[in-house]
mmCIF file of C-alpha atoms in Angstrom:
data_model
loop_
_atom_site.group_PDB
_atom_site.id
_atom_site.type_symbol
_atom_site.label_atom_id
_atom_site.label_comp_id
_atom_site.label_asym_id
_atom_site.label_seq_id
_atom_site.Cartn_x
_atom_site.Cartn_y
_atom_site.Cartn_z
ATOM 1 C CA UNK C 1 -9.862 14.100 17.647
ATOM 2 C CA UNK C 2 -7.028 11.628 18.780
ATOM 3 C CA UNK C 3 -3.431 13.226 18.444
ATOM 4 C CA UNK C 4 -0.349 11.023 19.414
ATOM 5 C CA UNK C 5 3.236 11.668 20.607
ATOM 6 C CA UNK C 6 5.899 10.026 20.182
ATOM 7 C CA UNK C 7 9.216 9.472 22.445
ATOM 8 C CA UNK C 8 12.314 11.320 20.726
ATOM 9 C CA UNK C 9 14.915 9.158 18.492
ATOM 10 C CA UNK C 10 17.348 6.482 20.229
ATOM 11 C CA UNK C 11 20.509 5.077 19.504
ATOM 12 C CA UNK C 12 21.327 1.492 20.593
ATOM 13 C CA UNK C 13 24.234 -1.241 20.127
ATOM 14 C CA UNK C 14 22.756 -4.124 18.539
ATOM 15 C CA UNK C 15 21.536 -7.093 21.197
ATOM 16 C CA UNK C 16 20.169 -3.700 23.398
ATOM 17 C CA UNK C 17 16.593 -2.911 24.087
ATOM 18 C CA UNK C 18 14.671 -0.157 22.986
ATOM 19 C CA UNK C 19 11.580 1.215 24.202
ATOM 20 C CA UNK C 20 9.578 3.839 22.485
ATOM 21 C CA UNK C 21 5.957 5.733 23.822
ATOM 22 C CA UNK C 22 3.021 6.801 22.669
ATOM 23 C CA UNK C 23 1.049 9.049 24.470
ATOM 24 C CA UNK C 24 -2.712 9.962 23.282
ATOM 25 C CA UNK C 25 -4.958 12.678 23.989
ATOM 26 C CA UNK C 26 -8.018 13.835 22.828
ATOM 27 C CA UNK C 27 -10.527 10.456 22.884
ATOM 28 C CA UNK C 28 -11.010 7.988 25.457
ATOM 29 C CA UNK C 29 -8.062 5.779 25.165
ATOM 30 C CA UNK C 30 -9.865 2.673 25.469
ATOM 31 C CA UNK C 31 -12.508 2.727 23.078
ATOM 32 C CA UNK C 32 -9.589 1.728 20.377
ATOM 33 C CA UNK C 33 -6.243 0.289 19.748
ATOM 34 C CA UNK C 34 -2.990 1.070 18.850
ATOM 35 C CA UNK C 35 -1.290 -0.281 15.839
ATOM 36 C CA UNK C 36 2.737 -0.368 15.565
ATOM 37 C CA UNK C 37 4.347 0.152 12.019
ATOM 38 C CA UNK C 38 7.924 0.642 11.153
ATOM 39 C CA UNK C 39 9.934 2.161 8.225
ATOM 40 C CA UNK C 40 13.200 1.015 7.266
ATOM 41 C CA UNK C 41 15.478 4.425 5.669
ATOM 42 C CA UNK C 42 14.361 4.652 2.058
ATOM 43 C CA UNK C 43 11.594 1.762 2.248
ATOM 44 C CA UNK C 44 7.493 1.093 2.590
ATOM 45 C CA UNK C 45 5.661 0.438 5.496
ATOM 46 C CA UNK C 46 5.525 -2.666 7.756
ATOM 47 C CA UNK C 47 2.804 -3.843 9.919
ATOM 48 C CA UNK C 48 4.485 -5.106 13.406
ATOM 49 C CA UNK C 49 1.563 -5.460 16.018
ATOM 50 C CA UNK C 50 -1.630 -4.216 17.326
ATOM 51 C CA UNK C 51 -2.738 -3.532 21.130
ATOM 52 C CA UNK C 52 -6.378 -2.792 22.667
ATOM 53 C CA UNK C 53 -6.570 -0.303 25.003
ATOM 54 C CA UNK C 54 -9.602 -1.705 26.501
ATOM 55 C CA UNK C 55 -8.685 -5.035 27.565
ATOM 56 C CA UNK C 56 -4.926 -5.515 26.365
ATOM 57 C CA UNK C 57 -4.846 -7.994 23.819
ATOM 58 C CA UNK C 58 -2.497 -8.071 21.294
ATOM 59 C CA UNK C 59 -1.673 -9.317 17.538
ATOM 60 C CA UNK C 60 1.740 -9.512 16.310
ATOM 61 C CA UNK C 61 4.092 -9.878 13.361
ATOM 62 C CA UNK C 62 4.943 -13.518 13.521
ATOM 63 C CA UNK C 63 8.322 -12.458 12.278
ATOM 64 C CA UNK C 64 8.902 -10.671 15.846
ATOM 65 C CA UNK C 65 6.561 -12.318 18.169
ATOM 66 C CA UNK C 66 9.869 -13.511 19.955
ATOM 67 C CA UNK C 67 11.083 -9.973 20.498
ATOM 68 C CA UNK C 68 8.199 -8.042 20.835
ATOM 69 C CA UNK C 69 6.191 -6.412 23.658
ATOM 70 C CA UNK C 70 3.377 -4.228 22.863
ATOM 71 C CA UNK C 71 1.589 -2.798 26.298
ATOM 72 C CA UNK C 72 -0.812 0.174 27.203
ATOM 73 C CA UNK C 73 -0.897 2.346 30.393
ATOM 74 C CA UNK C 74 -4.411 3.234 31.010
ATOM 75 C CA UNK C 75 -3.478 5.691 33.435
ATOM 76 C CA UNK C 76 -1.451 8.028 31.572
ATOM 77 C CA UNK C 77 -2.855 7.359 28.078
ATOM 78 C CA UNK C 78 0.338 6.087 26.873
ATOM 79 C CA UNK C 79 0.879 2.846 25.087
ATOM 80 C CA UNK C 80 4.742 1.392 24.236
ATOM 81 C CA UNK C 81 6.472 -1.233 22.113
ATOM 82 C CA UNK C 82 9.711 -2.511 23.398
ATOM 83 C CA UNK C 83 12.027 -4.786 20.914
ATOM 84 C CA UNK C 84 14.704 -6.725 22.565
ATOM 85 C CA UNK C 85 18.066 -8.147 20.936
ATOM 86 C CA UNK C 86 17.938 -5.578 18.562
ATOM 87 C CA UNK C 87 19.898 -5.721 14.854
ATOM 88 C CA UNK C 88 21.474 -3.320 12.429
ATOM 89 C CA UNK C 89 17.836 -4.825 10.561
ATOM 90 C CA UNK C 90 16.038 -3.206 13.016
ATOM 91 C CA UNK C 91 16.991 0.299 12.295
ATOM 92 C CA UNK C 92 14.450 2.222 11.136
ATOM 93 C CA UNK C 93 11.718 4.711 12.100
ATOM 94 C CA UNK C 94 8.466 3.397 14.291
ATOM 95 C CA UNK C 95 5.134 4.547 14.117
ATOM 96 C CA UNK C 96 2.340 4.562 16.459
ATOM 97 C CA UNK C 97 -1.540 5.171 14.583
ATOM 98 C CA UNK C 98 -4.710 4.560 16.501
ATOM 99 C CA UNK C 99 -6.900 2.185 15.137
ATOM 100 C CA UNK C 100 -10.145 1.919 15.554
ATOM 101 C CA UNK C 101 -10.453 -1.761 16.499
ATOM 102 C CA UNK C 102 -10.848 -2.832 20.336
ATOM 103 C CA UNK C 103 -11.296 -5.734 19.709
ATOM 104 C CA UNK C 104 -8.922 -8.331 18.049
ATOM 105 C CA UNK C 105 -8.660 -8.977 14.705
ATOM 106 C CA UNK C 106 -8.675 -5.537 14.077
ATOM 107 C CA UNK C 107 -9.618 -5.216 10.364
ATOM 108 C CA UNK C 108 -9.598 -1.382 10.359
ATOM 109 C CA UNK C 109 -7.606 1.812 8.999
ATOM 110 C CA UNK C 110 -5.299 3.473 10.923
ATOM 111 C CA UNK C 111 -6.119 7.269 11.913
ATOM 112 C CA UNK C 112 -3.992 9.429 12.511
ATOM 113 C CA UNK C 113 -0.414 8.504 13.331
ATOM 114 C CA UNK C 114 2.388 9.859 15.479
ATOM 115 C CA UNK C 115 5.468 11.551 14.281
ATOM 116 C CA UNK C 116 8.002 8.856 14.465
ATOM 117 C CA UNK C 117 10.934 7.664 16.199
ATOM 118 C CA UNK C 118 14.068 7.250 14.829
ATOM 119 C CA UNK C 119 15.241 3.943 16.100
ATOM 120 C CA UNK C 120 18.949 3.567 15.335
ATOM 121 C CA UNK C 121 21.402 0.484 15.992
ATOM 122 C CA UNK C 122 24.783 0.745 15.030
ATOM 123 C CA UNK C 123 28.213 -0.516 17.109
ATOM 124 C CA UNK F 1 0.174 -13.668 3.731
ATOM 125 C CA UNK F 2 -1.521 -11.277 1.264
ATOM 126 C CA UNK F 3 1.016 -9.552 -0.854
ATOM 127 C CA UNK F 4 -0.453 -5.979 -2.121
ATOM 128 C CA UNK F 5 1.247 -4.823 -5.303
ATOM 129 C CA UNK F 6 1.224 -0.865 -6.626
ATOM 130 C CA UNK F 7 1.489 0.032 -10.100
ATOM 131 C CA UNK F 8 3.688 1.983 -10.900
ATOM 132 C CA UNK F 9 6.267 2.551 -8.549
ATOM 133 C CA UNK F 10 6.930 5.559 -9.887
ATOM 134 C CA UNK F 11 5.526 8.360 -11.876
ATOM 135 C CA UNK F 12 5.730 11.818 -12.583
ATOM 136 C CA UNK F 13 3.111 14.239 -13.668
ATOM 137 C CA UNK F 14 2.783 17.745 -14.990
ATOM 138 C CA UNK F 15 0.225 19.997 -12.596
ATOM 139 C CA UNK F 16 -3.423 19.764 -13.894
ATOM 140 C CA UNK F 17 -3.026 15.603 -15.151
ATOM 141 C CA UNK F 18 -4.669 13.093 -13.623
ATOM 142 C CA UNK F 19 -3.173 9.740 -12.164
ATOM 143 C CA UNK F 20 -4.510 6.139 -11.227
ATOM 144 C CA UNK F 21 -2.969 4.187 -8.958
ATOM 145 C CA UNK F 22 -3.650 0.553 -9.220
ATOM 146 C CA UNK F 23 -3.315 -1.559 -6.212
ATOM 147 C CA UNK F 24 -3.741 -5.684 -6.095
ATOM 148 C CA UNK F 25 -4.266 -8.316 -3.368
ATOM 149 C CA UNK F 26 -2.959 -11.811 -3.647
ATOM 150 C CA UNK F 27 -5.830 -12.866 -2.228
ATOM 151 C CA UNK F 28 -9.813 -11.798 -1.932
ATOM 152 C CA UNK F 29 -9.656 -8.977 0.481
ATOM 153 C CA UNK F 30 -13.353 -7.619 -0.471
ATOM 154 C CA UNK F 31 -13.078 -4.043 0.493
ATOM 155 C CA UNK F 32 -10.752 -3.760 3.379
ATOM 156 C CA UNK F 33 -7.922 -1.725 1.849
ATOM 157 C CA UNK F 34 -7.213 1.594 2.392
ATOM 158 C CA UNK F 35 -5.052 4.223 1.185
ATOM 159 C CA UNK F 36 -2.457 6.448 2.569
ATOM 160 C CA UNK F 37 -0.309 9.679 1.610
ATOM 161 C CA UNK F 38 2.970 10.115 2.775
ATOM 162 C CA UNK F 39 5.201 13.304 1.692
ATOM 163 C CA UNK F 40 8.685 13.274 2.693
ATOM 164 C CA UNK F 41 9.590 13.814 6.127
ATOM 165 C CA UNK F 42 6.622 13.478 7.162
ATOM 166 C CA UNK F 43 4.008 10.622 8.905
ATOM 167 C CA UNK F 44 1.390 8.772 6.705
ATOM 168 C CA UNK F 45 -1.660 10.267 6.365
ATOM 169 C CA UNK F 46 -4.987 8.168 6.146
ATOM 170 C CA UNK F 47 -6.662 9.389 2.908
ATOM 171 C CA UNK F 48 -9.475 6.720 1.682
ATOM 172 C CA UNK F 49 -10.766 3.831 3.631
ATOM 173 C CA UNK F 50 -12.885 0.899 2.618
ATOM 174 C CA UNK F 51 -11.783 1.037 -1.011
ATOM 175 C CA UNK F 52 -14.327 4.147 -1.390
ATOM 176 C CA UNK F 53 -14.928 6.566 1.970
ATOM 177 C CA UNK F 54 -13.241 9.656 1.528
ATOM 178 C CA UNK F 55 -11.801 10.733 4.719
ATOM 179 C CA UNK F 56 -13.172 14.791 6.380
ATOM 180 C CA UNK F 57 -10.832 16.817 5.255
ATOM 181 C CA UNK F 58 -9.293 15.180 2.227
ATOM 182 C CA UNK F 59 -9.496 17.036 -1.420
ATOM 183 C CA UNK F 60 -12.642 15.710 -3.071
ATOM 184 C CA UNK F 61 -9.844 15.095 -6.401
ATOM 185 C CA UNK F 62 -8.710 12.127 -4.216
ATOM 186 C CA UNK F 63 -11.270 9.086 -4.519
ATOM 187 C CA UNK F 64 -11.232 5.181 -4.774
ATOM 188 C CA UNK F 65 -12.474 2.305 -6.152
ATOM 189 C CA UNK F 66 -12.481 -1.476 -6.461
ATOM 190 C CA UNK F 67 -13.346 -4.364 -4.418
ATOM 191 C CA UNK F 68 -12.224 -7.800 -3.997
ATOM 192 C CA UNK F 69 -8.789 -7.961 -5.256
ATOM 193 C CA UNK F 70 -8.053 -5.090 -7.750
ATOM 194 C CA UNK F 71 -8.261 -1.527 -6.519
ATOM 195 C CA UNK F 72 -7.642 1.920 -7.232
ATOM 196 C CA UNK F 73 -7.092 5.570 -6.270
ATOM 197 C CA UNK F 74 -7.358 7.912 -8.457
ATOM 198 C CA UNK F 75 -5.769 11.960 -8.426
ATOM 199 C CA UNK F 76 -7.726 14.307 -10.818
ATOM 200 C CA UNK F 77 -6.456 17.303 -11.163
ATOM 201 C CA UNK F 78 -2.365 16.933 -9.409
ATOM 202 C CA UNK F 79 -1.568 19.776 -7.423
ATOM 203 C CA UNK F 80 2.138 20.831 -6.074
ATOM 204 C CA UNK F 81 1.363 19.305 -2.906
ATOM 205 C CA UNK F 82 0.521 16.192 -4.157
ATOM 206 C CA UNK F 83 3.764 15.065 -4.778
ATOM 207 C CA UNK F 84 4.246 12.268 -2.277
ATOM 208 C CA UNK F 85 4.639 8.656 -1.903
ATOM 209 C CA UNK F 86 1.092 6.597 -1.968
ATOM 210 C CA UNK F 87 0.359 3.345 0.106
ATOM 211 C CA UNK F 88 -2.406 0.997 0.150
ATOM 212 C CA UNK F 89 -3.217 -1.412 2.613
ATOM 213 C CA UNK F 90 -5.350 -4.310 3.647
ATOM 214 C CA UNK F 91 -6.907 -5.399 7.157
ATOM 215 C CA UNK F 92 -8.592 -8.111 5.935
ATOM 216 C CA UNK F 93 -6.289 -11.013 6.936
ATOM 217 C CA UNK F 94 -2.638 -10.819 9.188
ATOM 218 C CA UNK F 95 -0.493 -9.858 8.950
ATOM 219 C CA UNK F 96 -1.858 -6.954 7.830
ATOM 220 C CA UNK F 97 0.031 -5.468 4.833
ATOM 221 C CA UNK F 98 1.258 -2.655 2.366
ATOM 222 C CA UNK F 99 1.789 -1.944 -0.808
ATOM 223 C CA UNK F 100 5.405 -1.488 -2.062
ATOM 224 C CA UNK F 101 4.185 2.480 -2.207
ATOM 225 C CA UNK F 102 4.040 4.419 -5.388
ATOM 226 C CA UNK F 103 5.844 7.776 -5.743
ATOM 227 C CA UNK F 104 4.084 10.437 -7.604
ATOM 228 C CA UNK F 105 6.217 13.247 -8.543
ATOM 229 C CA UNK F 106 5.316 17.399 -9.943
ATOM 230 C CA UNK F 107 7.200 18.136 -13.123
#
């Protein structure tokens, strides 16, 4: 039974960088992937990238390619999503979920998900 | 990009009523879409994937249906702690997407 936890809530000027963890227990990390979804305050979900944990490969949001890095530590069971130049836009909370795909496209459910971060950008 | 759209966005039930959930893909998806529970404050929570497959744990009043483009989940019986916002999704093409989310609230 995977559980994930997620780095605590960050405040950042807009053009900053902000970096937010993941850390799994409870499976062997790399027989799946981690999937990255954000929610805006008061909105739905959106799908911003996917990670194995077995070899590293990635999909992304072609809306954010530019700004976003999605990378796994195999050593600590962590994986992270960094977005640079950030916006008021960007505000919102991110979630981690493992998905079951290791192997891109991953065309699977995601199972379960961390708690959130609180990403806020504001002058 | 495959554009998933609920019906309703909004509805609200007495305790004992059923509800279905309607959920449709711009495009053939066949029967990667799954469904997910969110209550407020709180993460989503996987409850049906494949259009069908109940998750372990999950109420056995919670099921779905469909395939291809037009899909449902269906509550029998609403409970109190059913009130939350429901989300379906797709995998089969990327971006994957949601639906807009449809928020089911306990007179």
């Amino acid at each position: 039974q995977v559980h994930l936890v997620q780095s605590a809530g960050e405040v950042k000027k807009p053009g900053a960088s902000v970096r937010v963890s993941c850390k799994a227990s409870g499976d062997t990390f790399s027989t799946y992937g981690i999937t990255w979804v954000r929610q805006a305050p008061g909105q739905g979900l959106k799908w911003l990238g996917w990670i194995s944990n077995y070899n590293g490969l990635t999909n992304y949001a072609q809306n954010l390619q530019d700004r976003l890095t999605l990378t796994t530590d195999t050593t600590t069971n962590t994986a992270y999503m960094e977005l640079k130049n950030l916006t008021s836009d960007d505000t919102a909370v991110y979630y981690c979920a493992r998905d079951p795909s290791f192997r891109p496209p991953s065309k699977n459910w995601f199972d379960p998900w961390g708690q959130g971060t609180l990403v806020t950008v504001s002058s | 990009e495959i554009v998933l759209t609920q019906s309703p966005d909004f509805q609200s039930v007495t305790p004992r009523e059923k509800i279905i959930i309607t959920c449709r893909a711009s495009h053939f998806i066949a029967n990667n879409l799954h469904w997910y529970q969110q209550r407020p404050g709180q993460s989503p929570k996987l409850l049906i994937r494949f259009s069908s497959q109940s998750m372990s744990g999950v109420p056995s009043r919670f099921s779905g249906s469909g395939s291809g483009t037009d899909f449902n989940l269906t509550i029998n019986s609403l409970e109190a702690e059913d009130a939350a916002t429901y989300y379906c999704h797709q995998s089969s093409g990327l971006p994957q997407t949601f639906g807009q989310g449809t928020k089911v609230e306990i007179k």
